[in-house]
PDB file of C-alpha atoms in Angstrom:
ATOM      1  CA  MET A   4       0.000   0.000   0.000  1.00  0.00           C
ATOM      2  CA  ASP A   5       1.086   3.547  -0.751  1.00  0.00           C
ATOM      3  CA  LYS A   6       2.867   4.893   2.332  1.00  0.00           C
ATOM      4  CA  SER A   7       1.408   8.330   1.682  1.00  0.00           C
ATOM      5  CA  LYS A   8      -2.047   7.028   2.642  1.00  0.00           C
ATOM      6  CA  LYS A   9      -3.396   8.426   5.895  1.00  0.00           C
ATOM      7  CA  ILE A  10      -5.338   5.969   8.039  1.00  0.00           C
ATOM      8  CA  LEU A  11      -7.684   6.852  10.893  1.00  0.00           C
ATOM      9  CA  LEU A  12      -8.378   4.017  13.328  1.00  0.00           C
ATOM     10  CA  ILE A  13     -11.477   4.535  15.457  1.00  0.00           C
ATOM     11  CA  GLY A  14     -10.982   2.253  18.440  1.00  0.00           C
ATOM     12  CA  GLY A  15      -7.634   0.968  19.643  1.00  0.00           C
ATOM     13  CA  GLY A  16      -8.824  -1.887  21.844  1.00  0.00           C
ATOM     14  CA  LYS A  17      -7.829  -5.529  21.531  1.00  0.00           C
ATOM     15  CA  MET A  18      -8.836  -6.041  17.913  1.00  0.00           C
ATOM     16  CA  GLY A  19      -7.938  -2.561  16.698  1.00  0.00           C
ATOM     17  CA  GLY A  20      -4.587  -2.712  18.453  1.00  0.00           C
ATOM     18  CA  ALA A  21      -3.861  -6.191  17.097  1.00  0.00           C
ATOM     19  CA  LEU A  22      -4.581  -5.093  13.540  1.00  0.00           C
ATOM     20  CA  LEU A  23      -2.518  -1.943  13.935  1.00  0.00           C
ATOM     21  CA  GLY A  24       0.444  -3.963  15.162  1.00  0.00           C
ATOM     22  CA  GLY A  25       0.132  -6.235  12.136  1.00  0.00           C
ATOM     23  CA  TRP A  26      -0.019  -3.325   9.715  1.00  0.00           C
ATOM     24  CA  LEU A  27       3.079  -1.741  11.196  1.00  0.00           C
ATOM     25  CA  GLN A  28       4.926  -5.049  10.869  1.00  0.00           C
ATOM     26  CA  THR A  29       4.171  -5.094   7.130  1.00  0.00           C
ATOM     27  CA  GLY A  30       6.004  -1.812   6.662  1.00  0.00           C
ATOM     28  CA  LEU A  31       3.329   0.840   7.064  1.00  0.00           C
ATOM     29  CA  LEU A  32       4.671   3.788   9.033  1.00  0.00           C
ATOM     30  CA  PRO A  33       3.476   5.014  12.441  1.00  0.00           C
ATOM     31  CA  ASP A  34       3.000   8.551  11.119  1.00  0.00           C
ATOM     32  CA  GLN A  35       0.457   7.259   8.588  1.00  0.00           C
ATOM     33  CA  PHE A  36      -1.917   6.503  11.457  1.00  0.00           C
ATOM     34  CA  LEU A  37      -4.071   8.438  13.857  1.00  0.00           C
ATOM     35  CA  VAL A  38      -5.906   6.429  16.510  1.00  0.00           C
ATOM     36  CA  GLN A  39      -8.974   7.701  18.342  1.00  0.00           C
ATOM     37  CA  GLU A  40      -9.028   5.837  21.633  1.00  0.00           C
ATOM     38  CA  PRO A  41     -10.108   7.529  24.889  1.00  0.00           C
ATOM     39  CA  HIS A  42      -8.574   4.798  27.056  1.00  0.00           C
ATOM     40  CA  PRO A  43      -5.363   3.664  25.343  1.00  0.00           C
ATOM     41  CA  SER A  44      -3.484   0.686  26.737  1.00  0.00           C
ATOM     42  CA  ASP A  45       0.249   0.667  27.332  1.00  0.00           C
ATOM     43  CA  ALA A  46       0.546  -1.817  24.456  1.00  0.00           C
ATOM     44  CA  LEU A  47      -1.190   0.600  22.087  1.00  0.00           C
ATOM     45  CA  MET A  48       0.983   3.517  23.135  1.00  0.00           C
ATOM     46  CA  ALA A  49       4.101   1.386  22.672  1.00  0.00           C
ATOM     47  CA  LEU A  50       3.342   1.076  18.942  1.00  0.00           C
ATOM     48  CA  GLY A  51       4.489   4.652  18.458  1.00  0.00           C
ATOM     49  CA  VAL A  52       1.424   5.997  16.659  1.00  0.00           C
ATOM     50  CA  ARG A  53      -0.374   9.185  17.551  1.00  0.00           C
ATOM     51  CA  VAL A  54      -3.353   8.538  19.838  1.00  0.00           C
ATOM     52  CA  VAL A  55      -6.080  11.075  20.626  1.00  0.00           C
ATOM     53  CA  ALA A  56      -9.134  10.881  22.849  1.00  0.00           C
ATOM     54  CA  GLY A  57     -11.295  12.725  20.310  1.00  0.00           C
ATOM     55  CA  LEU A  58     -11.016  14.082  16.780  1.00  0.00           C
ATOM     56  CA  GLU A  59     -11.056  17.650  18.052  1.00  0.00           C
ATOM     57  CA  GLN A  60      -7.398  16.916  18.849  1.00  0.00           C
ATOM     58  CA  ALA A  61      -6.677  15.633  15.334  1.00  0.00           C
ATOM     59  CA  ASP A  62      -5.252  18.887  13.914  1.00  0.00           C
ATOM     60  CA  ASN A  63      -6.995  18.557  10.537  1.00  0.00           C
ATOM     61  CA  PHE A  64      -5.834  14.982   9.935  1.00  0.00           C
ATOM     62  CA  ALA A  65      -7.460  14.097   6.585  1.00  0.00           C
ATOM     63  CA  PRO A  66      -7.624  10.303   6.264  1.00  0.00           C
ATOM     64  CA  ASP A  67      -7.814   8.348   3.039  1.00  0.00           C
ATOM     65  CA  ILE A  68      -9.045   5.310   4.970  1.00  0.00           C
ATOM     66  CA  VAL A  69     -11.124   5.102   8.147  1.00  0.00           C
ATOM     67  CA  ILE A  70     -11.222   1.848  10.095  1.00  0.00           C
ATOM     68  CA  ILE A  71     -14.013   1.438  12.644  1.00  0.00           C
ATOM     69  CA  ALA A  72     -13.049  -0.968  15.418  1.00  0.00           C
ATOM     70  CA  ILE A  73     -15.335   0.003  18.284  1.00  0.00           C
ATOM     71  CA  LYS A  74     -18.031  -1.983  20.070  1.00  0.00           C
ATOM     72  CA  PRO A  75     -21.314  -2.030  18.089  1.00  0.00           C
ATOM     73  CA  GLN A  76     -23.236  -0.593  21.024  1.00  0.00           C
ATOM     74  CA  ASN A  77     -21.053   2.546  20.866  1.00  0.00           C
ATOM     75  CA  ALA A  78     -21.657   3.196  17.169  1.00  0.00           C
ATOM     76  CA  ALA A  79     -24.652   5.505  17.631  1.00  0.00           C
ATOM     77  CA  SER A  80     -22.665   7.897  19.807  1.00  0.00           C
ATOM     78  CA  VAL A  81     -19.280   7.698  18.074  1.00  0.00           C
ATOM     79  CA  LEU A  82     -20.051   7.635  14.348  1.00  0.00           C
ATOM     80  CA  PRO A  83     -22.354  10.645  13.695  1.00  0.00           C
ATOM     81  CA  PRO A  84     -19.786  13.240  14.867  1.00  0.00           C
ATOM     82  CA  LEU A  85     -17.144  11.438  12.820  1.00  0.00           C
ATOM     83  CA  SER A  86     -18.812  12.212   9.495  1.00  0.00           C
ATOM     84  CA  ALA A  87     -18.029  15.911   9.565  1.00  0.00           C
ATOM     85  CA  ALA A  88     -14.322  15.224  10.051  1.00  0.00           C
ATOM     86  CA  LEU A  89     -13.943  12.958   7.007  1.00  0.00           C
ATOM     87  CA  PRO A  90     -13.095  13.958   3.441  1.00  0.00           C
ATOM     88  CA  THR A  91     -15.481  13.102   0.635  1.00  0.00           C
ATOM     89  CA  GLY A  92     -14.893   9.760  -1.032  1.00  0.00           C
ATOM     90  CA  CYS A  93     -12.785   8.127   1.659  1.00  0.00           C
ATOM     91  CA  LEU A  94     -12.900   4.392   2.322  1.00  0.00           C
ATOM     92  CA  VAL A  95     -14.687   3.362   5.518  1.00  0.00           C
ATOM     93  CA  LEU A  96     -13.698  -0.143   6.616  1.00  0.00           C
ATOM     94  CA  SER A  97     -16.057  -1.310   9.364  1.00  0.00           C
ATOM     95  CA  LEU A  98     -15.353  -4.144  11.803  1.00  0.00           C
ATOM     96  CA  LEU A  99     -18.682  -3.645  13.587  1.00  0.00           C
ATOM     97  CA  ALA A 100     -20.512  -6.904  14.219  1.00  0.00           C
ATOM     98  CA  GLY A 101     -24.209  -6.861  13.393  1.00  0.00           C
ATOM     99  CA  THR A 102     -24.076  -3.427  11.770  1.00  0.00           C
ATOM    100  CA  PRO A 103     -25.067  -3.519   8.083  1.00  0.00           C
ATOM    101  CA  ILE A 104     -23.908  -0.980   5.539  1.00  0.00           C
ATOM    102  CA  VAL A 105     -27.366   0.593   5.348  1.00  0.00           C
ATOM    103  CA  ARG A 106     -27.108   1.298   9.085  1.00  0.00           C
ATOM    104  CA  LEU A 107     -23.614   2.756   8.683  1.00  0.00           C
ATOM    105  CA  LYS A 108     -24.982   5.137   6.056  1.00  0.00           C
ATOM    106  CA  VAL A 109     -27.585   6.374   8.531  1.00  0.00           C
ATOM    107  CA  LEU A 110     -24.969   6.956  11.215  1.00  0.00           C
ATOM    108  CA  MET A 111     -22.381   8.454   8.840  1.00  0.00           C
ATOM    109  CA  THR A 112     -23.966  10.902   6.445  1.00  0.00           C
ATOM    110  CA  GLY A 113     -21.723  11.860   3.550  1.00  0.00           C
ATOM    111  CA  ASP A 114     -20.191  10.579   0.354  1.00  0.00           C
ATOM    112  CA  PHE A 115     -18.145   7.644   1.676  1.00  0.00           C
ATOM    113  CA  HIS A 116     -17.356   4.173   0.361  1.00  0.00           C
ATOM    114  CA  PHE A 117     -18.215   1.389   2.811  1.00  0.00           C
ATOM    115  CA  VAL A 118     -16.655  -2.055   3.166  1.00  0.00           C
ATOM    116  CA  ARG A 119     -17.481  -4.377   6.052  1.00  0.00           C
ATOM    117  CA  THR A 120     -15.049  -6.958   7.332  1.00  0.00           C
ATOM    118  CA  MET A 121     -14.993  -9.527  10.103  1.00  0.00           C
ATOM    119  CA  PRO A 122     -11.482 -10.525  11.218  1.00  0.00           C
ATOM    120  CA  ASN A 123     -10.549 -12.709  14.164  1.00  0.00           C
ATOM    121  CA  THR A 124      -7.987 -12.516  16.936  1.00  0.00           C
ATOM    122  CA  PRO A 125      -5.291 -14.713  15.296  1.00  0.00           C
ATOM    123  CA  ALA A 126      -4.752 -11.615  13.150  1.00  0.00           C
ATOM    124  CA  ALA A 127      -2.553 -10.467  16.032  1.00  0.00           C
ATOM    125  CA  ILE A 128       0.048 -13.031  14.925  1.00  0.00           C
ATOM    126  CA  GLY A 129      -0.625 -12.794  11.193  1.00  0.00           C
ATOM    127  CA  LEU A 130      -2.760 -15.946  11.127  1.00  0.00           C
ATOM    128  CA  GLY A 131      -6.233 -14.457  11.002  1.00  0.00           C
ATOM    129  CA  ILE A 132      -8.914 -14.822   8.387  1.00  0.00           C
ATOM    130  CA  SER A 133     -11.177 -11.956   7.387  1.00  0.00           C
ATOM    131  CA  ALA A 134     -14.336 -11.939   5.307  1.00  0.00           C
ATOM    132  CA  LEU A 135     -15.150  -8.765   3.367  1.00  0.00           C
ATOM    133  CA  ILE A 136     -18.224  -7.374   1.651  1.00  0.00           C
ATOM    134  CA  GLY A 137     -18.404  -3.992  -0.047  1.00  0.00           C
ATOM    135  CA  ASP A 138     -21.174  -1.653  -1.056  1.00  0.00           C
ATOM    136  CA  ALA A 139     -21.993  -1.912  -4.749  1.00  0.00           C
ATOM    137  CA  ASP A 140     -20.451   1.463  -5.602  1.00  0.00           C
ATOM    138  CA  VAL A 141     -17.038   0.867  -3.989  1.00  0.00           C
ATOM    139  CA  PRO A 142     -14.355   1.422  -6.675  1.00  0.00           C
ATOM    140  CA  ALA A 143     -12.036  -1.487  -7.435  1.00  0.00           C
ATOM    141  CA  GLU A 144      -9.032   0.452  -6.134  1.00  0.00           C
ATOM    142  CA  LEU A 145     -10.639   0.931  -2.720  1.00  0.00           C
ATOM    143  CA  ARG A 146     -11.694  -2.720  -2.581  1.00  0.00           C
ATOM    144  CA  MET A 147      -8.062  -3.629  -3.203  1.00  0.00           C
ATOM    145  CA  GLN A 148      -6.946  -1.320  -0.388  1.00  0.00           C
ATOM    146  CA  ALA A 149      -9.399  -2.938   2.024  1.00  0.00           C
ATOM    147  CA  GLU A 150      -8.248  -6.393   0.968  1.00  0.00           C
ATOM    148  CA  TRP A 151      -4.576  -5.450   1.329  1.00  0.00           C
ATOM    149  CA  LEU A 152      -5.115  -4.243   4.881  1.00  0.00           C
ATOM    150  CA  MET A 153      -6.774  -7.486   5.922  1.00  0.00           C
ATOM    151  CA  GLN A 154      -4.338  -9.692   3.987  1.00  0.00           C
ATOM    152  CA  ALA A 155      -1.554  -8.059   5.980  1.00  0.00           C
ATOM    153  CA  VAL A 156      -2.815  -9.935   9.053  1.00  0.00           C
ATOM    154  CA  GLY A 157      -3.941 -13.223   7.504  1.00  0.00           C
ATOM    155  CA  GLU A 158      -6.126 -14.645   4.755  1.00  0.00           C
ATOM    156  CA  THR A 159      -9.142 -12.967   3.163  1.00  0.00           C
ATOM    157  CA  ILE A 160     -12.327 -14.023   1.429  1.00  0.00           C
ATOM    158  CA  TRP A 161     -14.973 -11.876  -0.277  1.00  0.00           C
ATOM    159  CA  LEU A 162     -18.599 -12.688   0.422  1.00  0.00           C
ATOM    160  CA  ASP A 163     -21.389 -12.730  -2.153  1.00  0.00           C
ATOM    161  CA  HIS A 164     -24.044 -11.211   0.107  1.00  0.00           C
ATOM    162  CA  GLU A 165     -23.870  -9.005   3.180  1.00  0.00           C
ATOM    163  CA  ASP A 166     -26.238 -11.220   5.153  1.00  0.00           C
ATOM    164  CA  GLN A 167     -23.535 -13.927   5.114  1.00  0.00           C
ATOM    165  CA  ILE A 168     -21.375 -11.896   7.469  1.00  0.00           C
ATOM    166  CA  ASN A 169     -23.399 -12.901  10.535  1.00  0.00           C
ATOM    167  CA  ALA A 170     -22.543 -16.530   9.801  1.00  0.00           C
ATOM    168  CA  VAL A 171     -18.895 -15.526   9.375  1.00  0.00           C
ATOM    169  CA  THR A 172     -19.037 -13.841  12.773  1.00  0.00           C
ATOM    170  CA  ALA A 173     -20.358 -17.051  14.322  1.00  0.00           C
ATOM    171  CA  ILE A 174     -17.759 -19.314  12.672  1.00  0.00           C
ATOM    172  CA  SER A 175     -14.460 -17.474  12.346  1.00  0.00           C
ATOM    173  CA  GLY A 176     -15.059 -14.241  14.269  1.00  0.00           C
ATOM    174  CA  SER A 177     -16.068 -16.000  17.479  1.00  0.00           C
ATOM    175  CA  GLY A 178     -14.408 -19.293  16.546  1.00  0.00           C
ATOM    176  CA  PRO A 179     -11.094 -18.750  18.352  1.00  0.00           C
ATOM    177  CA  ALA A 180     -12.988 -18.559  21.651  1.00  0.00           C
ATOM    178  CA  TYR A 181     -14.549 -21.957  20.960  1.00  0.00           C
ATOM    179  CA  VAL A 182     -11.104 -23.447  20.358  1.00  0.00           C
ATOM    180  CA  PHE A 183      -9.713 -21.839  23.511  1.00  0.00           C
ATOM    181  CA  TYR A 184     -12.618 -23.254  25.497  1.00  0.00           C
ATOM    182  CA  LEU A 185     -11.984 -26.676  23.972  1.00  0.00           C
ATOM    183  CA  ALA A 186      -8.394 -26.389  25.202  1.00  0.00           C
ATOM    184  CA  GLU A 187      -9.654 -25.508  28.690  1.00  0.00           C
ATOM    185  CA  VAL A 188     -12.082 -28.429  28.761  1.00  0.00           C
ATOM    186  CA  LEU A 189      -9.568 -30.918  27.367  1.00  0.00           C
ATOM    187  CA  ALA A 190      -6.975 -29.877  29.938  1.00  0.00           C
ATOM    188  CA  GLY A 191      -9.589 -30.044  32.694  1.00  0.00           C
ATOM    189  CA  SER A 192     -10.507 -33.551  31.605  1.00  0.00           C
ATOM    190  CA  GLY A 193      -6.857 -34.516  31.866  1.00  0.00           C
ATOM    191  CA  GLU A 194      -6.760 -33.266  35.438  1.00  0.00           C
ATOM    192  CA  ALA A 195      -9.935 -35.213  36.242  1.00  0.00           C
ATOM    193  CA  LEU A 196      -8.194 -38.332  34.950  1.00  0.00           C
ATOM    194  CA  GLY A 197      -5.279 -37.829  37.322  1.00  0.00           C
ATOM    195  CA  LEU A 198      -2.766 -35.718  35.400  1.00  0.00           C
ATOM    196  CA  ASP A 199      -1.165 -32.769  37.145  1.00  0.00           C
ATOM    197  CA  PRO A 200      -2.412 -29.395  35.830  1.00  0.00           C
ATOM    198  CA  SER A 201       0.769 -28.369  34.007  1.00  0.00           C
ATOM    199  CA  THR A 202       1.012 -31.693  32.190  1.00  0.00           C
ATOM    200  CA  ALA A 203      -2.683 -31.645  31.255  1.00  0.00           C
ATOM    201  CA  ILE A 204      -2.395 -28.094  29.914  1.00  0.00           C
ATOM    202  CA  ARG A 205       0.719 -28.866  27.892  1.00  0.00           C
ATOM    203  CA  LEU A 206      -0.841 -31.979  26.369  1.00  0.00           C
ATOM    204  CA  ALA A 207      -4.113 -30.227  25.511  1.00  0.00           C
ATOM    205  CA  TYR A 208      -2.605 -27.043  24.099  1.00  0.00           C
ATOM    206  CA  GLN A 209      -0.005 -28.754  21.936  1.00  0.00           C
ATOM    207  CA  THR A 210      -2.513 -31.308  20.686  1.00  0.00           C
ATOM    208  CA  ILE A 211      -4.795 -28.527  19.453  1.00  0.00           C
ATOM    209  CA  ALA A 212      -1.895 -26.561  17.967  1.00  0.00           C
ATOM    210  CA  GLY A 213      -0.551 -29.637  16.192  1.00  0.00           C
ATOM    211  CA  ALA A 214      -3.951 -30.716  14.893  1.00  0.00           C
ATOM    212  CA  GLY A 215      -4.541 -27.194  13.583  1.00  0.00           C
ATOM    213  CA  ALA A 216      -1.211 -27.284  11.762  1.00  0.00           C
ATOM    214  CA  MET A 217      -2.161 -30.621  10.202  1.00  0.00           C
ATOM    215  CA  LEU A 218      -5.441 -29.145   8.968  1.00  0.00           C
ATOM    216  CA  ASP A 219      -3.502 -26.285   7.400  1.00  0.00           C
ATOM    217  CA  LEU A 220      -0.825 -28.420   5.749  1.00  0.00           C
ATOM    218  CA  ALA A 221      -2.602 -31.646   4.789  1.00  0.00           C
ATOM    219  CA  ASP A 222      -4.385 -32.247   1.505  1.00  0.00           C
ATOM    220  CA  ALA A 223      -7.054 -34.203   3.402  1.00  0.00           C
ATOM    221  CA  ASN A 224     -10.102 -32.564   4.981  1.00  0.00           C
ATOM    222  CA  ALA A 225     -10.986 -32.665   8.674  1.00  0.00           C
ATOM    223  CA  GLY A 226     -13.174 -35.740   8.302  1.00  0.00           C
ATOM    224  CA  ASP A 227     -10.411 -37.672   6.573  1.00  0.00           C
ATOM    225  CA  LEU A 228      -7.891 -36.714   9.254  1.00  0.00           C
ATOM    226  CA  ARG A 229     -10.335 -37.791  11.964  1.00  0.00           C
ATOM    227  CA  ARG A 230     -10.902 -41.150  10.309  1.00  0.00           C
ATOM    228  CA  ASN A 231      -7.149 -41.668   9.876  1.00  0.00           C
ATOM    229  CA  VAL A 232      -6.590 -41.482  13.634  1.00  0.00           C
ATOM    230  CA  THR A 233      -9.654 -43.558  14.578  1.00  0.00           C
ATOM    231  CA  SER A 234      -8.921 -47.281  14.831  1.00  0.00           C
ATOM    232  CA  PRO A 235     -11.963 -49.606  14.895  1.00  0.00           C
ATOM    233  CA  GLY A 236     -12.671 -50.664  18.457  1.00  0.00           C
ATOM    234  CA  GLY A 237      -9.995 -48.334  19.828  1.00  0.00           C
ATOM    235  CA  THR A 238      -9.912 -45.555  22.410  1.00  0.00           C
ATOM    236  CA  THR A 239     -10.489 -42.738  19.918  1.00  0.00           C
ATOM    237  CA  GLU A 240     -13.573 -44.460  18.545  1.00  0.00           C
ATOM    238  CA  ALA A 241     -14.949 -44.851  22.076  1.00  0.00           C
ATOM    239  CA  ALA A 242     -14.520 -41.134  22.725  1.00  0.00           C
ATOM    240  CA  LEU A 243     -15.969 -40.114  19.361  1.00  0.00           C
ATOM    241  CA  GLU A 244     -19.086 -42.191  19.960  1.00  0.00           C
ATOM    242  CA  VAL A 245     -19.824 -39.808  22.830  1.00  0.00           C
ATOM    243  CA  LEU A 246     -18.833 -36.628  20.977  1.00  0.00           C
ATOM    244  CA  MET A 247     -20.716 -37.599  17.813  1.00  0.00           C
ATOM    245  CA  ALA A 248     -23.925 -38.672  19.550  1.00  0.00           C
ATOM    246  CA  GLU A 249     -27.171 -36.955  18.564  1.00  0.00           C
ATOM    247  CA  THR A 250     -26.836 -34.481  21.434  1.00  0.00           C
ATOM    248  CA  GLY A 251     -23.028 -34.401  21.317  1.00  0.00           C
ATOM    249  CA  LEU A 252     -20.540 -31.848  20.069  1.00  0.00           C
ATOM    250  CA  GLY A 253     -22.175 -31.383  16.665  1.00  0.00           C
ATOM    251  CA  ASP A 254     -25.500 -30.440  18.226  1.00  0.00           C
ATOM    252  CA  LEU A 255     -23.810 -28.155  20.755  1.00  0.00           C
ATOM    253  CA  MET A 256     -21.816 -26.382  18.043  1.00  0.00           C
ATOM    254  CA  ARG A 257     -24.892 -25.810  15.891  1.00  0.00           C
ATOM    255  CA  ARG A 258     -26.722 -24.346  18.885  1.00  0.00           C
ATOM    256  CA  ALA A 259     -23.731 -22.205  19.850  1.00  0.00           C
ATOM    257  CA  THR A 260     -23.213 -20.744  16.380  1.00  0.00           C
ATOM    258  CA  SER A 261     -26.955 -20.156  16.020  1.00  0.00           C
ATOM    259  CA  ALA A 262     -26.877 -18.178  19.275  1.00  0.00           C
ATOM    260  CA  ALA A 263     -23.992 -16.087  17.919  1.00  0.00           C
ATOM    261  CA  VAL A 264     -25.928 -15.315  14.730  1.00  0.00           C
ATOM    262  CA  GLN A 265     -29.017 -14.330  16.719  1.00  0.00           C
ATOM    263  CA  ARG A 266     -26.929 -11.959  18.833  1.00  0.00           C
ATOM    264  CA  ALA A 267     -25.402 -10.407  15.703  1.00  0.00           C
ATOM    265  CA  ARG A 268     -28.891  -9.835  14.322  1.00  0.00           C
ATOM    266  CA  ALA A 269     -29.974  -8.266  17.600  1.00  0.00           C
ATOM    267  CA  LEU A 270     -27.015  -5.894  17.450  1.00  0.00           C
ATOM    268  CA  ALA A 271     -28.247  -4.748  14.035  1.00  0.00           C
ATOM    269  CA  ILE A 272     -31.527  -3.457  15.487  1.00  0.00           C
ATOM    270  CA  PRO A 273     -31.184   0.323  15.961  1.00  0.00           C
ATOM    271  CA  ASP A 274     -31.496   1.682  19.453  1.00  0.00           C
ATOM    272  CA  LYS A 275     -34.854   3.478  19.679  1.00  0.00           C
ATOM    273  CA  THR A 276     -33.074   6.373  21.371  1.00  0.00           C
ATOM    274  CA  ASP A 277     -31.098   7.042  18.147  1.00  0.00           C
ATOM    275  CA  ASN A 278     -32.491  10.080  16.399  1.00  0.00           C
TER     276      ASN A 278
END
């Protein structure tokens, strides 16, 4: 990306800070960025970018790209004042869960080009995956800029329809938390079986990390890999009979991801106090 581009990051919390760190590692310069974050962490400040509590302190910073990385429930208070500070035609890249482009256009009046994206926390180590969807009138050059930013912290895919992004949120956006919880539960099961905590944690964590690497590197799909490690009448088969029961892990995961989608849809409903 052109290092003359000015980038305004609205929200420097965990996700915003993780993305910013990734962008700086790709060679973008700290002075390209301005971050609006009223409560900056030490980690954010250590990145060497300029951080302001509000845009009244921005000294006429005119961004080419605006990245919105705040909590969805704060959008109604943060975004309307932002519009007046932005130049016509700039790219607005929104990370807001459950906030469709039509809603962004209500909150941000002006001639802007909107792209939504849903990254996940492995972006902090360059191993994320982000889905993108743009408004119909977004020029190809701006779509490429949005894609470049997200490719800098992992893989990207473009969606066909905006309503798919709630499913993306449930699978990859929230997905790392499911894997972390699996690691917790697997380690806890090891303790219950008599292993000391440190051994159980090491076994569980490395098993998940190694299995994930196999998924990434192997030509086979997850089902094939599972079958390869499952001997008839063996211990793995005994465990999988429990996990694959009608009310087992598959049912739980479908219910969990459905709950995530429902919450994303609820977040999309405008607050009746918004005027």
